[in-house]
Each structure stands twice: as C-alpha cells, then as structure tokens.
Coordinates of C-alpha atoms in Angstrom, one line a residue:
X176 CA 45.0 -28.4 22.8
X177 CA 45.5 -25.8 20.1
X178 CA 45.9 -22.8 22.4
X179 CA 48.5 -24.2 24.8
X180 CA 51.4 -22.6 22.9
X181 CA 51.9 -19.7 20.6
X182 CA 54.0 -21.8 18.3
X183 CA 52.3 -22.9 15.1
X184 CA 53.2 -24.7 12.0
X185 CA 53.8 -22.4 9.0
X186 CA 50.8 -23.9 7.3
X187 CA 48.7 -22.1 9.9
X188 CA 50.5 -18.8 9.6
X189 CA 48.1 -15.9 9.2
X190 CA 45.1 -17.9 10.4
X191 CA 42.1 -15.8 11.4
X192 CA 41.9 -15.1 15.1
X193 CA 38.1 -15.1 15.2
X194 CA 36.4 -17.4 17.7
X195 CA 34.5 -19.0 14.9
X196 CA 37.6 -20.0 13.0
X197 CA 39.3 -21.3 16.2
X198 CA 36.3 -23.5 16.8
X199 CA 36.3 -24.8 13.2
X200 CA 40.0 -25.5 13.4
X201 CA 39.7 -27.4 16.7
X202 CA 36.7 -29.4 15.4
X203 CA 38.6 -30.5 12.3
X204 CA 41.8 -31.4 14.2
X205 CA 39.7 -33.3 16.9
X206 CA 37.7 -35.3 14.3
X207 CA 40.9 -36.2 12.3
X208 CA 42.6 -37.4 15.5
X209 CA 39.6 -39.4 16.4
X210 CA 39.5 -41.1 13.0
X211 CA 43.3 -41.9 13.2
X212 CA 42.9 -43.4 16.6
X213 CA 39.6 -45.2 16.0
X214 CA 40.8 -47.0 12.8
X215 CA 44.3 -47.7 14.0
X216 CA 46.1 -45.7 11.3
X217 CA 49.4 -45.4 13.2
X218 CA 51.3 -48.6 13.0
X219 CA 53.1 -49.7 16.2
X220 CA 56.8 -49.7 15.9
X221 CA 59.6 -51.3 17.9
X222 CA 61.7 -49.1 20.2
X223 CA 64.4 -47.5 18.2
X224 CA 62.8 -48.3 14.8
X225 CA 62.1 -45.5 12.3
X226 CA 58.7 -43.8 12.3
X227 CA 56.2 -44.9 9.7
X228 CA 56.2 -42.6 6.7
X229 CA 53.0 -41.4 5.0
X230 CA 52.7 -40.2 1.4
X231 CA 50.1 -37.3 1.8
X232 CA 48.5 -36.8 -1.6
X233 CA 48.0 -33.2 -2.5
X234 CA 45.8 -32.3 -5.5
X235 CA 45.6 -28.6 -4.7
X236 CA 41.9 -28.8 -3.8
X237 CA 40.3 -27.6 -0.5
X238 CA 40.2 -31.1 0.9
X239 CA 43.9 -32.0 0.4
X240 CA 45.0 -28.6 1.8
X241 CA 42.9 -29.2 4.9
X242 CA 44.4 -32.7 5.2
X243 CA 47.9 -31.5 4.8
X244 CA 47.5 -28.7 7.4
X245 CA 45.8 -30.8 10.0
X246 CA 48.3 -33.7 9.8
X247 CA 51.2 -31.3 10.1
X248 CA 49.4 -29.7 13.1
X249 CA 49.1 -33.0 14.8
X250 CA 52.7 -33.9 14.0
X251 CA 53.9 -30.5 15.1
X252 CA 52.3 -31.0 18.5
X253 CA 53.7 -34.5 19.0
X254 CA 50.3 -36.2 18.5
X255 CA 51.1 -38.0 15.2
X256 CA 54.4 -40.0 15.4
X257 CA 54.9 -40.4 11.7
X258 CA 57.0 -38.8 8.9
X259 CA 55.0 -36.9 6.3
X260 CA 55.9 -36.5 2.7
X261 CA 53.5 -34.4 0.6
X262 CA 53.1 -35.5 -3.0
X263 CA 51.4 -33.9 -6.0
X264 CA 50.9 -35.9 -9.2
X265 CA 50.8 -33.5 -12.2
X266 CA 48.7 -35.5 -14.7
X267 CA 49.4 -33.2 -17.6
X268 CA 46.0 -31.5 -17.7
X269 CA 46.0 -28.5 -20.0
X270 CA 46.5 -25.1 -18.2
X271 CA 47.4 -26.9 -14.9
X272 CA 49.4 -24.3 -12.9
X273 CA 52.4 -26.4 -12.3
X274 CA 54.3 -23.9 -10.2
X275 CA 51.6 -23.2 -7.6
X276 CA 52.1 -26.3 -5.4
X277 CA 55.9 -26.5 -5.5
X278 CA 56.1 -22.8 -4.5
X279 CA 53.6 -23.2 -1.8
X280 CA 55.2 -26.3 -0.3
X281 CA 58.7 -24.7 -0.4
X282 CA 57.4 -21.6 1.3
X283 CA 55.7 -23.6 4.0
X284 CA 58.8 -25.8 4.6
X285 CA 56.9 -29.0 3.8
X286 CA 58.9 -32.0 2.6
X287 CA 57.4 -32.9 -0.8
X288 CA 57.7 -34.6 -4.1
X289 CA 56.3 -33.4 -7.4
X290 CA 55.8 -36.0 -10.0
X291 CA 54.8 -35.4 -13.7
X292 CA 53.0 -38.2 -15.5
X293 CA 50.9 -37.4 -18.6
X294 CA 47.8 -39.6 -17.7
X295 CA 45.6 -36.9 -19.3
X296 CA 46.5 -37.9 -22.8
X297 CA 45.9 -41.6 -22.0
X298 CA 42.4 -40.8 -20.6
X299 CA 41.5 -38.6 -23.6
X300 CA 42.6 -41.4 -25.9
X301 CA 41.0 -44.3 -24.2
X302 CA 37.6 -42.9 -23.0
X303 CA 34.9 -42.7 -25.7
X304 CA 33.3 -39.3 -26.4
X305 CA 30.5 -38.6 -24.0
X306 CA 31.7 -40.9 -21.3
X307 CA 33.1 -39.8 -17.9
X308 CA 36.9 -39.7 -17.3
X309 CA 36.8 -40.3 -13.6
X310 CA 37.3 -44.1 -13.4
X311 CA 40.3 -44.4 -15.6
X312 CA 41.8 -41.2 -14.4
X313 CA 41.5 -42.4 -10.8
X314 CA 43.1 -45.8 -11.6
X315 CA 46.0 -44.3 -13.3
X316 CA 46.5 -41.8 -10.6
X317 CA 46.3 -44.4 -7.8
X318 CA 48.8 -46.7 -9.6
X319 CA 51.4 -43.8 -9.8
X320 CA 50.8 -42.9 -6.2
X321 CA 51.4 -46.5 -5.1
X322 CA 54.7 -46.5 -7.1
X323 CA 55.8 -43.3 -5.6
X324 CA 55.0 -44.5 -2.1
X325 CA 57.2 -47.6 -2.6
X326 CA 60.0 -45.5 -4.0
X327 CA 59.9 -43.2 -1.0
X328 CA 59.7 -46.0 1.5
X329 CA 56.2 -45.0 2.7
X330 CA 53.9 -47.5 4.4
X331 CA 50.7 -45.6 3.6
X332 CA 49.1 -43.5 0.9
X333 CA 46.9 -40.8 2.6
X334 CA 44.0 -39.3 0.8
X335 CA 41.8 -36.3 1.5
X336 CA 38.4 -37.9 1.2
X337 CA 35.9 -36.5 3.7
X338 CA 32.6 -37.5 5.2
X339 CA 30.6 -36.3 2.3
X340 CA 32.8 -38.2 -0.2
X341 CA 32.1 -41.4 1.8
X342 CA 28.4 -40.8 1.9
X343 CA 28.2 -40.0 -1.8
X344 CA 30.2 -43.2 -2.7
X345 CA 27.8 -45.2 -0.5
X346 CA 24.7 -43.9 -2.4
X347 CA 26.4 -44.3 -5.8
X348 CA 27.1 -48.0 -5.0
X349 CA 23.5 -48.3 -3.7
X350 CA 21.8 -46.7 -6.7
X351 CA 24.1 -47.8 -9.5
X352 CA 26.3 -50.7 -8.2
X353 CA 23.7 -52.8 -6.4
X354 CA 25.8 -53.1 -3.2
X355 CA 26.3 -51.6 0.2
X356 CA 29.8 -50.3 0.1
X357 CA 31.8 -47.1 0.4
X358 CA 35.3 -45.7 0.9
X359 CA 36.7 -47.2 4.1
X360 CA 38.8 -45.0 6.3
X361 CA 41.6 -47.7 6.2
X362 CA 42.3 -50.4 3.8
X363 CA 45.2 -52.4 2.3
X364 CA 45.9 -52.2 -1.4
X365 CA 45.5 -55.2 -3.7
X366 CA 49.2 -56.0 -3.6
X367 CA 49.1 -56.0 0.2
X368 CA 52.1 -53.8 0.7
X369 CA 50.5 -50.4 1.4
X370 CA 47.8 -48.9 3.6
X371 CA 45.4 -46.4 2.2
X372 CA 44.2 -43.9 4.9
X373 CA 41.4 -41.3 4.9
X374 CA 41.9 -39.3 8.1
X375 CA 39.2 -36.8 7.2
X376 CA 36.6 -39.5 7.2
X377 CA 34.6 -37.8 10.0
X378 CA 35.0 -34.2 8.6
X379 CA 32.2 -32.5 6.7
X380 CA 33.0 -31.1 3.3
X381 CA 31.6 -27.7 4.3
X382 CA 34.2 -27.5 7.1
X383 CA 37.0 -28.2 4.7
X384 CA 35.8 -25.5 2.4
X385 CA 35.4 -23.0 5.1
X386 CA 38.9 -23.8 6.5
X387 CA 40.8 -23.7 3.2
X388 CA 39.0 -20.5 2.2
X389 CA 39.8 -18.8 5.5
X390 CA 43.4 -19.8 5.2
X391 CA 43.5 -18.4 1.6
X392 CA 45.3 -21.5 0.3
X393 CA 45.9 -21.4 -3.5
X394 CA 43.1 -23.7 -4.6
X395 CA 43.5 -25.5 -8.0
X396 CA 40.2 -26.7 -9.5
X397 CA 40.0 -30.0 -11.4
X398 CA 39.0 -28.8 -14.8
X399 CA 39.2 -32.3 -16.4
X400 CA 36.3 -34.0 -14.7
X401 CA 34.7 -30.9 -13.1
X402 CA 33.7 -29.7 -16.6
X403 CA 31.5 -32.7 -17.3
X404 CA 27.8 -32.5 -16.7
X405 CA 25.6 -35.3 -15.4
X406 CA 28.2 -37.2 -13.5
X407 CA 26.7 -39.7 -11.1
X408 CA 28.5 -38.2 -8.1
X409 CA 27.1 -34.7 -8.9
X410 CA 23.6 -36.2 -9.1
X411 CA 24.0 -38.0 -5.7
X412 CA 25.4 -34.8 -4.2
X413 CA 22.3 -32.9 -5.4
X414 CA 20.1 -35.5 -3.8
X415 CA 22.0 -35.3 -0.5
X416 CA 21.9 -31.5 -0.6
X417 CA 18.2 -31.6 -1.0
X418 CA 17.7 -33.9 2.0
X419 CA 20.1 -31.8 4.1
X420 CA 18.2 -28.6 3.2
X421 CA 14.8 -30.2 4.2
X422 CA 16.2 -31.8 7.3
X423 CA 19.4 -30.2 8.6
X424 CA 21.8 -32.8 10.1
X425 CA 20.5 -35.6 7.9
X426 CA 24.0 -36.2 6.5
X427 CA 25.5 -36.8 9.9
X428 CA 22.7 -39.2 10.8
X429 CA 23.3 -41.2 7.6
X430 CA 27.0 -41.2 8.3
X431 CA 26.5 -42.6 11.8
X432 CA 24.5 -45.4 10.2
X433 CA 27.6 -46.4 8.2
X434 CA 29.3 -46.9 11.6
X435 CA 26.4 -48.9 13.1
X436 CA 25.8 -51.8 10.7
X437 CA 23.7 -54.7 11.9
X438 CA 24.4 -57.7 9.6
X439 CA 21.5 -59.7 11.1
X440 CA 19.1 -57.0 9.9
X441 CA 20.3 -57.0 6.3
X442 CA 20.0 -59.7 3.7
X443 CA 23.5 -60.9 3.0
X444 CA 23.9 -64.6 3.9
X445 CA 27.7 -64.2 3.6
X446 CA 27.7 -61.8 6.6
X447 CA 25.2 -63.5 8.7
X448 CA 24.2 -67.2 9.0
X449 CA 20.5 -67.0 8.4
X450 CA 20.2 -70.7 7.5
X451 CA 21.8 -71.6 10.9
X452 CA 19.6 -69.4 12.9
X453 CA 17.6 -71.5 15.4
X454 CA 14.8 -70.9 17.8
X455 CA 15.3 -71.5 21.5
X456 CA 12.6 -74.0 22.3
X457 CA 14.1 -75.3 25.6
X458 CA 11.6 -75.0 28.5
X459 CA 8.6 -74.2 26.3
X460 CA 5.5 -76.2 26.4
X461 CA 4.6 -78.4 23.5
X462 CA 1.6 -77.2 21.5
X463 CA -1.4 -79.5 22.0
X464 CA -3.3 -80.7 19.0

C-alpha cells in the first residue's frame, strides 16, 4: 500500500529509506487501520453530508507524533474519510517550548489549533506535596480538549495511547483499583456527545519510539509528571519490562487476552448469570439409592 506511489504526506518527508524502517512504517499503518476498522471509529455519514471531524491531540511526545503522521498517511491515501485537526493544549508548564509545535505544524501544512490554559498552576495549588499530579492534570486536560472539540465541530477526540499504555492501565486497575478494566479503543464521554478514540491501540510503544526517532520529530518531554519518582505507572512498566525480558512476546500475549475475555470464566455476576446456570439433566438416568 505504501509503495504504490511516490507521493507522500509532508509528515513523512525525509523518511529513512531502509528496509527496516519501511517495514516499521507499514506495520504501524496496518495496525492503526485495523484498530480503526475493528472498533468502528469512522462514523457512517449520509451521501453529501460533511465528513466527520477528529480532534487529534498532540502533546509533542513520540506517541502523539506517530498518531498524527499515521492518520494523515491514511487520510492522504484515501483510506480515512475524516477531517483532521491537530490540537496542542499548552498547560503552562515552566520552560515548555511553546513555539516548537506551532512551527512544526505550520511547516508540515497540518491544520491545527494551539490552546493555552494554565492548568499547571491549578495542579500545583491543589495537589498536596508528595502526591502525584497525573490524575488532576489529566482531568483538567481532558475537560479542555472536550471543550475545544465542541467549539471546532469535532465528533471525536483522538488520543495517542498505544498497546503498552493499555496494558499498564489494566495492571494498575488490577493491582491498585481492584477491577478488571483498561483504556478502551473507543468510548463515549460522560456527556454523551463525543467519541474518544485510541487508534494506536494495537501498536507497541517501542515501535512508536523507533518511528518518531527515525523521523527526527521535535520531541517535547513531560517534565511535570515525568520528574516524579515512584509513580504507579512506572512501577507497573518496570514489572512488564521484566516479564518481557524473561519471556519475549509476553506483552503481546497479555494484550491478546484483553481481546479474548470469557465472562463465564471470571467471577462477576453482573456479566454472567451464574445463579441461572442450570445442568442439562434431560435423558440422563436417575441415580439409584
């Protein structure tokens, strides 16, 4: 698919020509397209109606750059019939390089919106010393992104969470939340008016890192939460890294398990009617006493 034409989207300009990179690129594009199709992320529209519009959230990290590039690749080749609007929410973090993303998006010809909201000051004021910032920071960010999506007429907020994010969230809920749950590839927000999509759901974090590094995208680290030690997610990531090192491919096996749930072999009576489960005794002989 990717080699049928010499035309490329500007986001892929200067891409390495090595066989290894081409395989990486094809794998990421294929897995993203599979997730979009498998979870029904493209809404059906009536003939003549405008295309759905997606707000593609861009943090400046490796995952969001990979998401942005792959979605534009699919759109460029006529495989994703949606309108894409990139969005970066500048949360007022100290030393955030505010010019990097606008300049990058302008250079690449990507439609975008840059929004400034000082949620950093709110987080620093509300979170007690020694506690992690992630939960409040995430809520404030998500609320602003929903608002922006509505203002821009978008039907979906699109996030760059990948396979490893989904696995880590599952184990965080398992170890600390007492529930079997994770980030779904597709959901509707609490207000019911917006979809939330994760098209990179099948893509490994290592592939995102290799891709963004090879493309030399201007990565912006998250210094707010990345500077905190002992976060639950970092602990879970270390556990998964250890399992993967001892048994390569373990992450993918665990991810497949999330796609192969068997409610009758778990313990939640809300998902399976254990009380109503009956034996089939028809045709069997009665036990003699």
